PDB file of C-alpha atoms in Angstrom:
ATOM      1  CA  ALA H   1     -22.401 -32.276 -14.433  1.00 40.00           C
ATOM      2  CA  PHE H   2     -23.888 -28.800 -15.334  1.00 37.00           C
ATOM      3  CA  LEU H   3     -23.603 -27.691 -11.819  1.00 40.00           C
ATOM      4  CA  MET H   4     -20.134 -28.794 -11.538  1.00 40.00           C
ATOM      5  CA  GLN H   5     -19.218 -26.891 -14.791  1.00 38.00           C
ATOM      6  CA  VAL H   6     -20.942 -23.789 -13.393  1.00 38.00           C
ATOM      7  CA  ILE H   7     -18.922 -24.020 -10.255  1.00 37.00           C
ATOM      8  CA  LEU H   8     -15.632 -24.487 -12.091  1.00 37.00           C
ATOM      9  CA  ASN H   9     -16.538 -21.475 -14.585  1.00 41.00           C
ATOM     10  CA  CYS H  10     -17.298 -19.128 -11.601  1.00 40.00           C
ATOM     11  CA  GLN H  11     -14.646 -16.319 -11.488  1.00 35.00           C
ATOM     12  CA  GLU H  12     -12.825 -15.855  -8.186  1.00 36.00           C
ATOM     13  CA  ASP H  13     -13.181 -12.388  -6.560  1.00 36.00           C
ATOM     14  CA  ASP H  14      -9.692 -10.860  -6.874  1.00 38.00           C
ATOM     15  CA  GLU H  15     -10.143  -8.509  -4.176  1.00 39.00           C
ATOM     16  CA  LEU H  16     -11.263 -11.181  -1.760  1.00 38.00           C
ATOM     17  CA  ALA H  17      -8.385 -13.366  -2.752  1.00 39.00           C
ATOM     18  CA  GLU H  18      -6.097 -10.559  -2.107  1.00 42.00           C
ATOM     19  CA  GLU H  19      -7.387  -9.838   1.387  1.00 44.00           C
ATOM     20  CA  GLU H  20      -7.113 -13.538   2.336  1.00 44.00           C
ATOM     21  CA  GLU H  21      -3.629 -13.613   1.215  1.00 44.00           C
ATOM     22  CA  GLN H  22      -2.798 -10.577   3.307  1.00 46.00           C
ATOM     23  CA  ALA H  23      -4.847 -11.835   6.369  1.00 46.00           C
ATOM     24  CA  HIS H  24      -3.007 -15.260   6.637  1.00 44.00           C
ATOM     25  CA  HIS H  25       0.094 -14.841   4.764  1.00 46.00           C
ATOM     26  CA  LYS H  26       1.148 -17.989   5.760  1.00 44.00           C
ATOM     27  CA  LYS H  27       3.948 -18.622   3.489  1.00 40.00           C
ATOM     28  CA  LYS H  28       5.659 -15.241   3.984  1.00 42.00           C
ATOM     29  CA  LYS H  29       7.594 -13.969   6.856  1.00 42.00           C
ATOM     30  CA  ASN H  30       6.655 -10.184   6.542  1.00 43.00           C
ATOM     31  CA  THR H  31       6.154  -9.581  10.225  1.00 41.00           C
ATOM     32  CA  ALA H  32       5.429  -5.889   9.437  1.00 41.00           C
ATOM     33  CA  ASN H  33       2.182  -6.842   8.044  1.00 42.00           C
ATOM     34  CA  ARG H  34      -0.220  -6.543  10.994  1.00 38.00           C
ATOM     35  CA  GLY H  35      -2.616  -8.844   9.128  1.00 39.00           C
ATOM     36  CA  ALA H  36       0.010 -11.757   8.627  1.00 38.00           C
ATOM     37  CA  ILE H  37       0.558 -14.476  10.808  1.00 36.00           C
ATOM     38  CA  SER H  38       3.091 -13.117  13.337  1.00 38.00           C
ATOM     39  CA  ALA H  39       6.238 -14.467  14.741  1.00 38.00           C
ATOM     40  CA  GLU H  40       4.785 -13.672  18.248  1.00 42.00           C
ATOM     41  CA  ALA H  41       4.618 -17.565  18.776  1.00 40.00           C
ATOM     42  CA  TYR H  42       8.194 -17.631  18.794  1.00 37.00           C
ATOM     43  CA  GLY H  43       8.825 -14.289  20.661  1.00 43.00           C
ATOM     44  CA  GLU H  44      10.717 -14.223  24.066  1.00 43.00           C
ATOM     45  CA  TRP H  45       7.620 -13.135  26.022  1.00 39.00           C
ATOM     46  CA  ASN H  46       5.480 -15.959  24.478  1.00 44.00           C
ATOM     47  CA  LYS H  47       7.814 -18.885  25.320  1.00 48.00           C
ATOM     48  CA  LYS H  48       5.717 -21.670  26.855  1.00 50.00           C
ATOM     49  CA  GLU H  49       8.289 -22.394  29.543  1.00 53.00           C
ATOM     50  CA  ASP H  50       7.828 -18.864  30.803  1.00 76.00           C
ATOM     51  CA  PHE H  51       3.969 -19.363  30.924  1.00 84.00           C
ATOM     52  CA  LYS H  52       2.360 -18.886  34.500  1.00 88.00           C
ATOM     53  CA  PRO H  53      -1.335 -19.134  34.027  1.00 88.00           C
ATOM     54  CA  ARG H  54      -3.324 -16.401  36.080  1.00 92.00           C
ATOM     55  CA  VAL H  55      -5.751 -17.701  38.536  1.00 95.00           C
ATOM     56  CA  ILE H  56      -8.935 -15.716  39.332  1.00 95.00           C
ATOM     57  CA  GLU H  57     -11.020 -16.787  42.260  1.00 93.00           C
ATOM     58  CA  LYS H  58     -14.469 -17.919  41.357  1.00 93.00           C
ATOM     59  CA  THR H  59     -17.482 -19.669  43.272  1.00 92.00           C
ATOM     60  CA  GLU H  60     -18.435 -23.160  42.623  1.00 93.00           C
ATOM     61  CA  ASP H  61     -21.529 -21.792  40.724  1.00 93.00           C
ATOM     62  CA  GLN H  62     -19.389 -19.754  38.481  1.00 92.00           C
ATOM     63  CA  ILE H  63     -16.988 -22.584  37.652  1.00 93.00           C
ATOM     64  CA  ARG H  64     -19.947 -24.779  36.795  1.00 92.00           C
ATOM     65  CA  LYS H  65     -21.422 -22.293  34.451  1.00 91.00           C
ATOM     66  CA  ILE H  66     -17.998 -21.509  32.746  1.00 93.00           C
ATOM     67  CA  SER H  67     -17.465 -25.195  32.406  1.00 90.00           C
ATOM     68  CA  ASP H  68     -20.749 -25.983  30.874  1.00 86.00           C
ATOM     69  CA  LYS H  69     -20.354 -23.066  28.267  1.00 86.00           C
ATOM     70  CA  LEU H  70     -16.782 -24.048  27.475  1.00 85.00           C
ATOM     71  CA  LYS H  71     -17.577 -27.877  26.843  1.00 77.00           C
ATOM     72  CA  ASN H  72     -20.096 -26.726  23.994  1.00 71.00           C
ATOM     73  CA  SER H  73     -17.824 -24.316  22.412  1.00 74.00           C
ATOM     74  CA  PHE H  74     -15.770 -25.464  19.300  1.00 68.00           C
ATOM     75  CA  LEU H  75     -12.489 -23.843  20.758  1.00 76.00           C
ATOM     76  CA  PHE H  76     -12.582 -25.648  23.960  1.00 82.00           C
ATOM     77  CA  ASN H  77     -14.439 -28.936  23.521  1.00 70.00           C
ATOM     78  CA  SER H  78     -11.443 -30.963  22.643  1.00 69.00           C
ATOM     79  CA  LEU H  79      -9.183 -29.728  25.730  1.00 79.00           C
ATOM     80  CA  GLU H  80      -8.016 -32.327  28.257  1.00 77.00           C
ATOM     81  CA  LYS H  81      -9.442 -31.995  31.798  1.00 84.00           C
ATOM     82  CA  LYS H  82      -6.204 -30.370  33.173  1.00 86.00           C
ATOM     83  CA  GLU H  83      -6.055 -27.876  30.447  1.00 87.00           C
ATOM     84  CA  LEU H  84      -9.640 -26.987  30.790  1.00 89.00           C
ATOM     85  CA  LYS H  85      -9.125 -26.310  34.686  1.00 92.00           C
ATOM     86  CA  ILE H  86      -6.293 -23.875  33.646  1.00 93.00           C
ATOM     87  CA  VAL H  87      -8.532 -22.196  31.264  1.00 93.00           C
ATOM     88  CA  ILE H  88     -11.391 -21.818  33.758  1.00 94.00           C
ATOM     89  CA  ASP H  89      -9.194 -20.569  36.430  1.00 95.00           C
ATOM     90  CA  ALA H  90      -7.778 -17.882  34.026  1.00 95.00           C
ATOM     91  CA  ILE H  91     -11.165 -16.709  32.753  1.00 96.00           C
ATOM     92  CA  ASP H  92     -12.557 -13.439  33.958  1.00 96.00           C
ATOM     93  CA  ILE H  93     -16.049 -12.492  34.213  1.00 96.00           C
ATOM     94  CA  VAL H  94     -16.840  -9.060  32.452  1.00 97.00           C
ATOM     95  CA  LYS H  95     -20.131  -7.091  32.210  1.00 97.00           C
ATOM     96  CA  PHE H  96     -21.216  -4.830  29.474  1.00 97.00           C
ATOM     97  CA  LYS H  97     -24.310  -2.585  29.218  1.00 97.00           C
ATOM     98  CA  PRO H  98     -26.365  -1.846  26.041  1.00 97.00           C
ATOM     99  CA  GLY H  99     -24.275  -0.074  23.511  1.00 96.00           C
ATOM    100  CA  ASP H 100     -20.782  -0.747  25.150  1.00 97.00           C
ATOM    101  CA  TYR H 101     -18.237  -1.978  22.666  1.00 97.00           C
ATOM    102  CA  VAL H 102     -16.478  -5.253  23.564  1.00 97.00           C
ATOM    103  CA  ILE H 103     -14.230  -5.138  20.478  1.00 96.00           C
ATOM    104  CA  LYS H 104     -13.719  -2.409  17.756  1.00 95.00           C
ATOM    105  CA  GLN H 105     -12.554  -3.268  14.204  1.00 94.00           C
ATOM    106  CA  GLY H 106      -9.070  -2.481  13.619  1.00 93.00           C
ATOM    107  CA  ASP H 107      -8.028  -2.638  17.217  1.00 94.00           C
ATOM    108  CA  GLU H 108      -5.461  -4.965  18.811  1.00 91.00           C
ATOM    109  CA  GLY H 109      -6.815  -8.065  20.350  1.00 90.00           C
ATOM    110  CA  ASP H 110      -5.894  -9.229  23.836  1.00 91.00           C
ATOM    111  CA  SER H 111      -8.753 -11.477  24.818  1.00 93.00           C
ATOM    112  CA  LEU H 112     -11.303 -13.955  23.491  1.00 92.00           C
ATOM    113  CA  TYR H 113     -14.924 -13.893  24.829  1.00 95.00           C
ATOM    114  CA  VAL H 114     -17.640 -16.351  25.463  1.00 92.00           C
ATOM    115  CA  VAL H 115     -21.140 -15.268  26.086  1.00 93.00           C
ATOM    116  CA  GLU H 116     -22.532 -16.240  29.354  1.00 93.00           C
ATOM    117  CA  SER H 117     -25.829 -14.065  29.046  1.00 95.00           C
ATOM    118  CA  GLY H 118     -27.187 -11.422  26.979  1.00 96.00           C
ATOM    119  CA  ASN H 119     -27.088 -10.579  23.139  1.00 96.00           C
ATOM    120  CA  LEU H 120     -24.261  -8.804  21.275  1.00 97.00           C
ATOM    121  CA  ASP H 121     -24.391  -7.312  17.686  1.00 96.00           C
ATOM    122  CA  CYS H 122     -21.482  -7.932  15.181  1.00 94.00           C
ATOM    123  CA  THR H 123     -20.749  -5.425  12.413  1.00 94.00           C
ATOM    124  CA  LYS H 124     -18.128  -5.234   9.845  1.00 93.00           C
ATOM    125  CA  LEU H 125     -17.041  -2.241   7.591  1.00 92.00           C
ATOM    126  CA  PHE H 126     -16.151  -3.897   4.185  1.00 90.00           C
ATOM    127  CA  SER H 127     -13.774  -2.419   1.774  1.00 88.00           C
ATOM    128  CA  GLY H 128     -15.526   0.225  -0.302  1.00 89.00           C
ATOM    129  CA  ASN H 129     -18.483   0.715   2.094  1.00 91.00           C
ATOM    130  CA  THR H 130     -18.929   3.886   4.216  1.00 92.00           C
ATOM    131  CA  GLU H 131     -21.130   2.206   6.714  1.00 93.00           C
ATOM    132  CA  PRO H 132     -20.813  -1.066   8.665  1.00 93.00           C
ATOM    133  CA  THR H 133     -22.749  -4.186   7.660  1.00 92.00           C
ATOM    134  CA  TYR H 134     -24.670  -6.119  10.229  1.00 92.00           C
ATOM    135  CA  LEU H 135     -23.358  -9.718  10.338  1.00 89.00           C
ATOM    136  CA  LYS H 136     -24.962 -11.554  13.297  1.00 89.00           C
ATOM    137  CA  THR H 137     -26.094 -11.356  16.889  1.00 92.00           C
ATOM    138  CA  TYR H 138     -24.058 -13.652  19.422  1.00 92.00           C
ATOM    139  CA  VAL H 139     -26.121 -15.447  21.955  1.00 91.00           C
ATOM    140  CA  PRO H 140     -25.255 -17.217  24.977  1.00 90.00           C
ATOM    141  CA  GLY H 141     -22.781 -20.131  24.569  1.00 85.00           C
ATOM    142  CA  GLU H 142     -21.041 -18.639  21.456  1.00 86.00           C
ATOM    143  CA  ALA H 143     -17.439 -17.257  21.444  1.00 88.00           C
ATOM    144  CA  PHE H 144     -15.849 -14.410  19.625  1.00 90.00           C
ATOM    145  CA  GLY H 145     -12.402 -12.586  19.460  1.00 89.00           C
ATOM    146  CA  GLU H 146     -10.263 -15.736  18.868  1.00 84.00           C
ATOM    147  CA  LEU H 147      -9.362 -14.619  15.242  1.00 82.00           C
ATOM    148  CA  ALA H 148      -7.096 -11.789  16.275  1.00 84.00           C
ATOM    149  CA  LEU H 149      -5.421 -13.987  18.834  1.00 83.00           C
ATOM    150  CA  LEU H 150      -4.814 -16.955  16.379  1.00 78.00           C
ATOM    151  CA  TYR H 151      -3.165 -14.818  13.744  1.00 79.00           C
ATOM    152  CA  ASN H 152      -2.065 -11.848  15.949  1.00 83.00           C
ATOM    153  CA  ALA H 153      -4.094  -9.642  13.537  1.00 86.00           C
ATOM    154  CA  PRO H 154      -6.273  -6.467  14.223  1.00 91.00           C
ATOM    155  CA  ARG H 155      -9.798  -7.031  15.338  1.00 92.00           C
ATOM    156  CA  ALA H 156     -11.890  -7.895  12.091  1.00 90.00           C
ATOM    157  CA  ALA H 157     -15.212  -6.775  13.309  1.00 92.00           C
ATOM    158  CA  ASN H 158     -17.189  -4.750  15.785  1.00 96.00           C
ATOM    159  CA  ILE H 159     -19.092  -6.280  18.599  1.00 96.00           C
ATOM    160  CA  PHE H 160     -21.290  -4.408  20.934  1.00 97.00           C
ATOM    161  CA  ALA H 161     -23.704  -5.323  23.551  1.00 97.00           C
ATOM    162  CA  LYS H 162     -27.281  -5.194  22.630  1.00 97.00           C
ATOM    163  CA  THR H 163     -28.782  -6.029  26.002  1.00 97.00           C
ATOM    164  CA  ASP H 164     -26.934  -6.343  29.417  1.00 97.00           C
ATOM    165  CA  SER H 165     -24.294  -8.977  28.770  1.00 97.00           C
ATOM    166  CA  VAL H 166     -22.101 -11.167  30.906  1.00 96.00           C
ATOM    167  CA  LEU H 167     -18.990 -12.630  29.178  1.00 96.00           C
ATOM    168  CA  PHE H 168     -16.170 -14.988  30.113  1.00 95.00           C
ATOM    169  CA  ALA H 169     -12.820 -13.338  28.922  1.00 96.00           C
ATOM    170  CA  LEU H 170      -9.767 -15.376  28.379  1.00 94.00           C
ATOM    171  CA  ASP H 171      -6.395 -13.628  28.205  1.00 93.00           C
ATOM    172  CA  ARG H 172      -3.995 -13.936  25.427  1.00 91.00           C
ATOM    173  CA  ALA H 173      -1.184 -15.645  27.041  1.00 90.00           C
ATOM    174  CA  THR H 174      -3.580 -18.580  28.350  1.00 92.00           C
ATOM    175  CA  PHE H 175      -5.120 -18.920  24.997  1.00 90.00           C
ATOM    176  CA  ASN H 176      -1.859 -19.114  23.338  1.00 88.00           C
ATOM    177  CA  ASN H 177      -0.368 -21.690  25.577  1.00 89.00           C
ATOM    178  CA  ILE H 178      -3.331 -23.849  26.183  1.00 88.00           C
ATOM    179  CA  VAL H 179      -5.846 -23.382  23.472  1.00 86.00           C
ATOM    180  CA  LYS H 180      -4.107 -22.110  20.332  1.00 81.00           C
ATOM    181  CA  ASP H 181      -2.532 -24.892  18.764  1.00 75.00           C
ATOM    182  CA  ALA H 182      -5.444 -27.185  18.543  1.00 70.00           C
ATOM    183  CA  ALA H 183      -7.764 -24.498  17.794  1.00 70.00           C
ATOM    184  CA  MET H 184      -5.565 -23.137  14.940  1.00 71.00           C
ATOM    185  CA  LYS H 185      -5.263 -26.497  13.267  1.00 73.00           C
ATOM    186  CA  LYS H 186      -8.886 -27.249  13.372  1.00 72.00           C
ATOM    187  CA  ARG H 187     -10.021 -23.926  12.157  1.00 72.00           C
ATOM    188  CA  GLU H 188      -7.236 -23.782   9.393  1.00 76.00           C
ATOM    189  CA  ARG H 189      -8.386 -27.312   8.132  1.00 75.00           C
ATOM    190  CA  TYR H 190     -11.910 -26.211   7.797  1.00 76.00           C
ATOM    191  CA  GLU H 191     -11.105 -22.840   6.388  1.00 77.00           C
ATOM    192  CA  THR H 192      -8.908 -24.635   3.696  1.00 77.00           C
ATOM    193  CA  PHE H 193     -12.065 -26.661   2.839  1.00 77.00           C
ATOM    194  CA  LEU H 194     -14.370 -23.808   2.559  1.00 77.00           C
ATOM    195  CA  LYS H 195     -11.925 -21.811   0.427  1.00 78.00           C
ATOM    196  CA  LYS H 196     -12.570 -24.621  -2.296  1.00 75.00           C
ATOM    197  CA  VAL H 197     -16.254 -23.974  -2.313  1.00 74.00           C
ATOM    198  CA  LYS H 198     -17.293 -21.772  -5.029  1.00 70.00           C
ATOM    199  CA  ILE H 199     -20.535 -20.714  -3.620  1.00 69.00           C
ATOM    200  CA  LEU H 200     -18.721 -19.346  -0.642  1.00 72.00           C
ATOM    201  CA  GLN H 201     -16.123 -17.429  -2.470  1.00 70.00           C
ATOM    202  CA  SER H 202     -17.749 -14.000  -1.709  1.00 70.00           C
ATOM    203  CA  MET H 203     -17.106 -14.492   2.094  1.00 74.00           C
ATOM    204  CA  ASP H 204     -14.342 -12.780   3.812  1.00 75.00           C
ATOM    205  CA  ASP H 205     -11.949 -14.416   6.221  1.00 75.00           C
ATOM    206  CA  TYR H 206     -13.798 -13.370   9.279  1.00 73.00           C
ATOM    207  CA  GLU H 207     -17.063 -14.890   8.009  1.00 73.00           C
ATOM    208  CA  ARG H 208     -15.457 -18.115   6.799  1.00 75.00           C
ATOM    209  CA  SER H 209     -13.751 -18.564  10.075  1.00 72.00           C
ATOM    210  CA  GLN H 210     -17.054 -18.294  11.910  1.00 71.00           C
ATOM    211  CA  LEU H 211     -18.400 -21.340   9.996  1.00 73.00           C
ATOM    212  CA  ALA H 212     -16.241 -23.716  11.947  1.00 68.00           C
ATOM    213  CA  ASP H 213     -18.497 -23.245  14.983  1.00 62.00           C
ATOM    214  CA  VAL H 214     -21.492 -24.723  13.234  1.00 68.00           C
ATOM    215  CA  PHE H 215     -19.716 -27.627  11.870  1.00 76.00           C
ATOM    216  CA  LYS H 216     -20.920 -31.109  13.081  1.00 75.00           C
ATOM    217  CA  SER H 217     -18.904 -34.241  12.545  1.00 74.00           C
ATOM    218  CA  LYS H 218     -20.527 -37.538  11.430  1.00 83.00           C
ATOM    219  CA  SER H 219     -18.830 -40.893  10.718  1.00 86.00           C
ATOM    220  CA  PHE H 220     -20.083 -43.668   8.162  1.00 92.00           C
ATOM    221  CA  GLU H 221     -19.058 -47.085   7.645  1.00 94.00           C
ATOM    222  CA  PRO H 222     -18.078 -48.565   4.008  1.00 95.00           C
ATOM    223  CA  GLY H 223     -21.173 -49.039   2.015  1.00 95.00           C
ATOM    224  CA  GLU H 224     -23.305 -46.743   4.133  1.00 95.00           C
ATOM    225  CA  TYR H 225     -25.343 -43.986   2.473  1.00 95.00           C
ATOM    226  CA  ILE H 226     -24.500 -40.405   3.393  1.00 94.00           C
ATOM    227  CA  ILE H 227     -27.078 -38.962   1.164  1.00 90.00           C
ATOM    228  CA  ARG H 228     -29.983 -40.789  -0.661  1.00 90.00           C
ATOM    229  CA  GLU H 229     -31.298 -39.721  -4.001  1.00 87.00           C
ATOM    230  CA  GLY H 230     -34.713 -38.008  -3.739  1.00 87.00           C
ATOM    231  CA  GLU H 231     -34.616 -37.188   0.053  1.00 86.00           C
ATOM    232  CA  GLU H 232     -34.972 -33.575   1.155  1.00 83.00           C
ATOM    233  CA  GLY H 233     -31.621 -31.695   0.946  1.00 82.00           C
ATOM    234  CA  LYS H 234     -30.864 -29.639   4.346  1.00 81.00           C
ATOM    235  CA  ASP H 235     -27.049 -30.358   4.796  1.00 85.00           C
ATOM    236  CA  PHE H 236     -23.900 -29.343   3.064  1.00 83.00           C
ATOM    237  CA  TYR H 237     -21.022 -31.777   3.395  1.00 88.00           C
ATOM    238  CA  LEU H 238     -17.120 -31.619   3.604  1.00 84.00           C
ATOM    239  CA  LEU H 239     -15.562 -35.027   3.281  1.00 89.00           C
ATOM    240  CA  GLU H 240     -12.681 -34.769   5.927  1.00 84.00           C
ATOM    241  CA  ILE H 241     -11.595 -38.429   5.993  1.00 88.00           C
ATOM    242  CA  GLY H 242     -12.015 -41.380   3.559  1.00 93.00           C
ATOM    243  CA  LYS H 243     -13.647 -41.756   0.195  1.00 95.00           C
ATOM    244  CA  ALA H 244     -17.089 -41.767  -1.311  1.00 95.00           C
ATOM    245  CA  HIS H 245     -18.780 -41.856  -4.521  1.00 94.00           C
ATOM    246  CA  ALA H 246     -22.140 -40.513  -5.924  1.00 90.00           C
ATOM    247  CA  SER H 247     -24.612 -42.941  -7.860  1.00 92.00           C
ATOM    248  CA  LYS H 248     -27.963 -42.375  -9.647  1.00 87.00           C
ATOM    249  CA  GLY H 249     -30.707 -44.510 -10.964  1.00 84.00           C
ATOM    250  CA  LYS H 250     -31.908 -48.075 -10.703  1.00 84.00           C
ATOM    251  CA  PRO H 251     -29.686 -49.994 -11.084  1.00 85.00           C
ATOM    252  CA  GLU H 252     -27.310 -47.482  -9.267  1.00 86.00           C
ATOM    253  CA  LYS H 253     -24.439 -46.134 -11.676  1.00 89.00           C
ATOM    254  CA  THR H 254     -21.399 -44.358 -10.280  1.00 91.00           C
ATOM    255  CA  VAL H 255     -21.442 -40.632 -11.534  1.00 89.00           C
ATOM    256  CA  MET H 256     -18.660 -39.169  -9.413  1.00 88.00           C
ATOM    257  CA  GLU H 257     -15.784 -40.005  -6.945  1.00 92.00           C
ATOM    258  CA  TYR H 258     -14.966 -37.880  -3.815  1.00 91.00           C
ATOM    259  CA  ASN H 259     -11.924 -37.695  -1.751  1.00 91.00           C
ATOM    260  CA  GLU H 260     -10.599 -36.097   1.266  1.00 87.00           C
ATOM    261  CA  GLY H 261     -11.248 -32.326   0.899  1.00 79.00           C
ATOM    262  CA  ASP H 262     -14.153 -32.604  -1.622  1.00 83.00           C
ATOM    263  CA  TYR H 263     -17.651 -31.298  -0.785  1.00 82.00           C
ATOM    264  CA  PHE H 264     -21.068 -31.999  -1.849  1.00 83.00           C
ATOM    265  CA  GLY H 265     -24.728 -30.870  -1.187  1.00 80.00           C
ATOM    266  CA  GLU H 266     -23.829 -27.075  -1.229  1.00 74.00           C
ATOM    267  CA  LEU H 267     -27.182 -26.035  -2.957  1.00 71.00           C
ATOM    268  CA  ALA H 268     -28.907 -27.086   0.356  1.00 67.00           C
ATOM    269  CA  LEU H 269     -27.537 -23.913   1.850  1.00 67.00           C
ATOM    270  CA  LEU H 270     -29.750 -21.930  -0.599  1.00 68.00           C
ATOM    271  CA  LYS H 271     -32.991 -23.978  -1.010  1.00 68.00           C
ATOM    272  CA  ASN H 272     -34.590 -27.219   0.040  1.00 70.00           C
ATOM    273  CA  GLU H 273     -34.567 -29.619  -3.111  1.00 74.00           C
ATOM    274  CA  PRO H 274     -34.679 -33.494  -3.406  1.00 81.00           C
ATOM    275  CA  ARG H 275     -31.172 -34.769  -3.542  1.00 84.00           C
ATOM    276  CA  ALA H 276     -30.002 -35.613  -7.139  1.00 81.00           C
ATOM    277  CA  ALA H 277     -27.869 -38.484  -6.424  1.00 86.00           C
ATOM    278  CA  ASN H 278     -26.867 -40.991  -3.619  1.00 90.00           C
ATOM    279  CA  ILE H 279     -23.554 -40.618  -1.802  1.00 92.00           C
ATOM    280  CA  ILE H 280     -22.168 -43.723  -0.476  1.00 95.00           C
ATOM    281  CA  ALA H 281     -19.136 -44.278   1.593  1.00 96.00           C
ATOM    282  CA  ASP H 282     -16.383 -46.412   0.177  1.00 96.00           C
ATOM    283  CA  THR H 283     -14.259 -46.488   3.199  1.00 95.00           C
ATOM    284  CA  GLU H 284     -14.596 -45.380   6.823  1.00 94.00           C
ATOM    285  CA  VAL H 285     -15.723 -41.806   6.434  1.00 93.00           C
ATOM    286  CA  THR H 286     -15.793 -38.768   8.507  1.00 88.00           C
ATOM    287  CA  VAL H 287     -17.659 -35.695   7.313  1.00 89.00           C
ATOM    288  CA  VAL H 288     -18.386 -32.249   8.760  1.00 83.00           C
ATOM    289  CA  THR H 289     -21.986 -30.866   8.070  1.00 85.00           C
ATOM    290  CA  MET H 290     -23.492 -27.536   8.246  1.00 80.00           C
ATOM    291  CA  ASP H 291     -27.345 -27.001   7.746  1.00 78.00           C
ATOM    292  CA  ARG H 292     -28.886 -24.008   6.012  1.00 72.00           C
ATOM    293  CA  HIS H 293     -30.580 -22.840   9.107  1.00 73.00           C
ATOM    294  CA  SER H 294     -27.398 -22.650  11.131  1.00 71.00           C
ATOM    295  CA  PHE H 295     -25.634 -20.778   8.313  1.00 68.00           C
ATOM    296  CA  LYS H 296     -28.492 -18.226   8.092  1.00 69.00           C
ATOM    297  CA  ARG H 297     -28.451 -17.846  11.944  1.00 65.00           C
ATOM    298  CA  LEU H 298     -24.661 -17.079  11.705  1.00 63.00           C
ATOM    299  CA  LEU H 299     -24.276 -15.137   8.870  1.00 59.00           C
ATOM    300  CA  GLY H 300     -27.580 -14.458   7.290  1.00 63.00           C
ATOM    301  CA  PRO H 301     -29.172 -15.567   3.926  1.00 61.00           C
ATOM    302  CA  LEU H 302     -26.470 -16.804   1.611  1.00 63.00           C
ATOM    303  CA  GLU H 303     -28.107 -14.944  -1.222  1.00 64.00           C
ATOM    304  CA  GLU H 304     -27.027 -11.795   0.323  1.00 69.00           C
ATOM    305  CA  ILE H 305     -23.470 -12.992   0.599  1.00 66.00           C
ATOM    306  CA  LEU H 306     -23.523 -14.218  -3.240  1.00 60.00           C
ATOM    307  CA  LYS H 307     -24.641 -10.551  -4.359  1.00 61.00           C
ATOM    308  CA  ARG H 308     -21.100  -9.380  -3.531  1.00 59.00           C
ATOM    309  CA  ASN H 309     -19.988 -11.292  -6.561  1.00 57.00           C
ATOM    310  CA  ALA H 310     -22.251 -10.640  -9.310  1.00 58.00           C
ATOM    311  CA  GLU H 311     -21.163 -13.322 -11.662  1.00 61.00           C
ATOM    312  CA  ILE H 312     -21.364 -16.055  -8.875  1.00 55.00           C
ATOM    313  CA  TYR H 313     -24.842 -14.658  -7.862  1.00 51.00           C
ATOM    314  CA  LYS H 314     -26.084 -14.816 -11.284  1.00 60.00           C
ATOM    315  CA  GLN H 315     -24.814 -18.340 -12.053  1.00 59.00           C
ATOM    316  CA  TYR H 316     -26.510 -19.871  -8.833  1.00 50.00           C
ATOM    317  CA  MET H 317     -29.649 -18.006  -9.174  1.00 55.00           C
ATOM    318  CA  GLN H 318     -29.998 -19.432 -12.763  1.00 59.00           C
ATOM    319  CA  ILE H 319     -29.448 -22.724 -11.276  1.00 48.00           C
ATOM    320  CA  ILE H 320     -32.036 -22.280  -8.395  1.00 45.00           C
ATOM    321  CA  THR H 321     -34.905 -21.046 -10.682  1.00 53.00           C
ATOM    322  CA  SER H 322     -34.250 -23.978 -13.011  1.00 52.00           C
ATOM    323  CA  LEU H 323     -34.767 -26.600 -10.373  1.00 45.00           C
TER     324      LEU H 323
END
């Protein structure tokens, strides 16, 4: 109860909220704003009936490598076989040397990339800073660059090769016509969930969007335990489908109800601690989970992100030190 009260009392970061509103602008039709969702999806040049996918010849080995990488990517793993073939045919194989920029913050985006080999660093210049902040290193199998295509927005960060790198590049037209709809719906659903999580309020849109890649889906039957009181806490959960409840003690007593869009276990992103309660499925339940190690690999320690909002950081550090 104390934790829930702290979460509810945490103040939202006004600047972050403003940036998010400008970046997504879902309920406005201001196409002059480059950060807004553009009307390009309805433009003459982007009509699906006019779309003719490009075909770039590849060897069987190249096709196999691309297919293997795409099947493990959040953006492509739900494509039908026919759609996947169109995407593979359209992909170009591009190479970068150490220090080469693949994308630069503020530039227009015309492609997304999947890393075939090599390592690439990602940095971002945050508002009020004079130097870019290091965010993460992309490794083989990871994708980037889709945010600019999803929202027709300028590039949100810099990404440059740290080593010799080979990337699979997918053009805007193929992405818009084959991948975009499913990817946008999935990503927006997860981002909507994440915006409710107070412990993540200090993240910007770009960082929040990246978390979708590390989510894993799990299903539970009615009466099945999602979390057991006393077990080690490693994962953070978002309840995507169904209902659940929290219980404590012996005999167990219900202490909280959870519905679609609710979350639990967020302190696991900060520190391993025994679970304070059971979480039990009331109906057939689907959750998406993220563990602390995946979060840290993607965006670094959560403590550093919390520091952007002094009030939230103070509240959570008090909780952690009291555990």
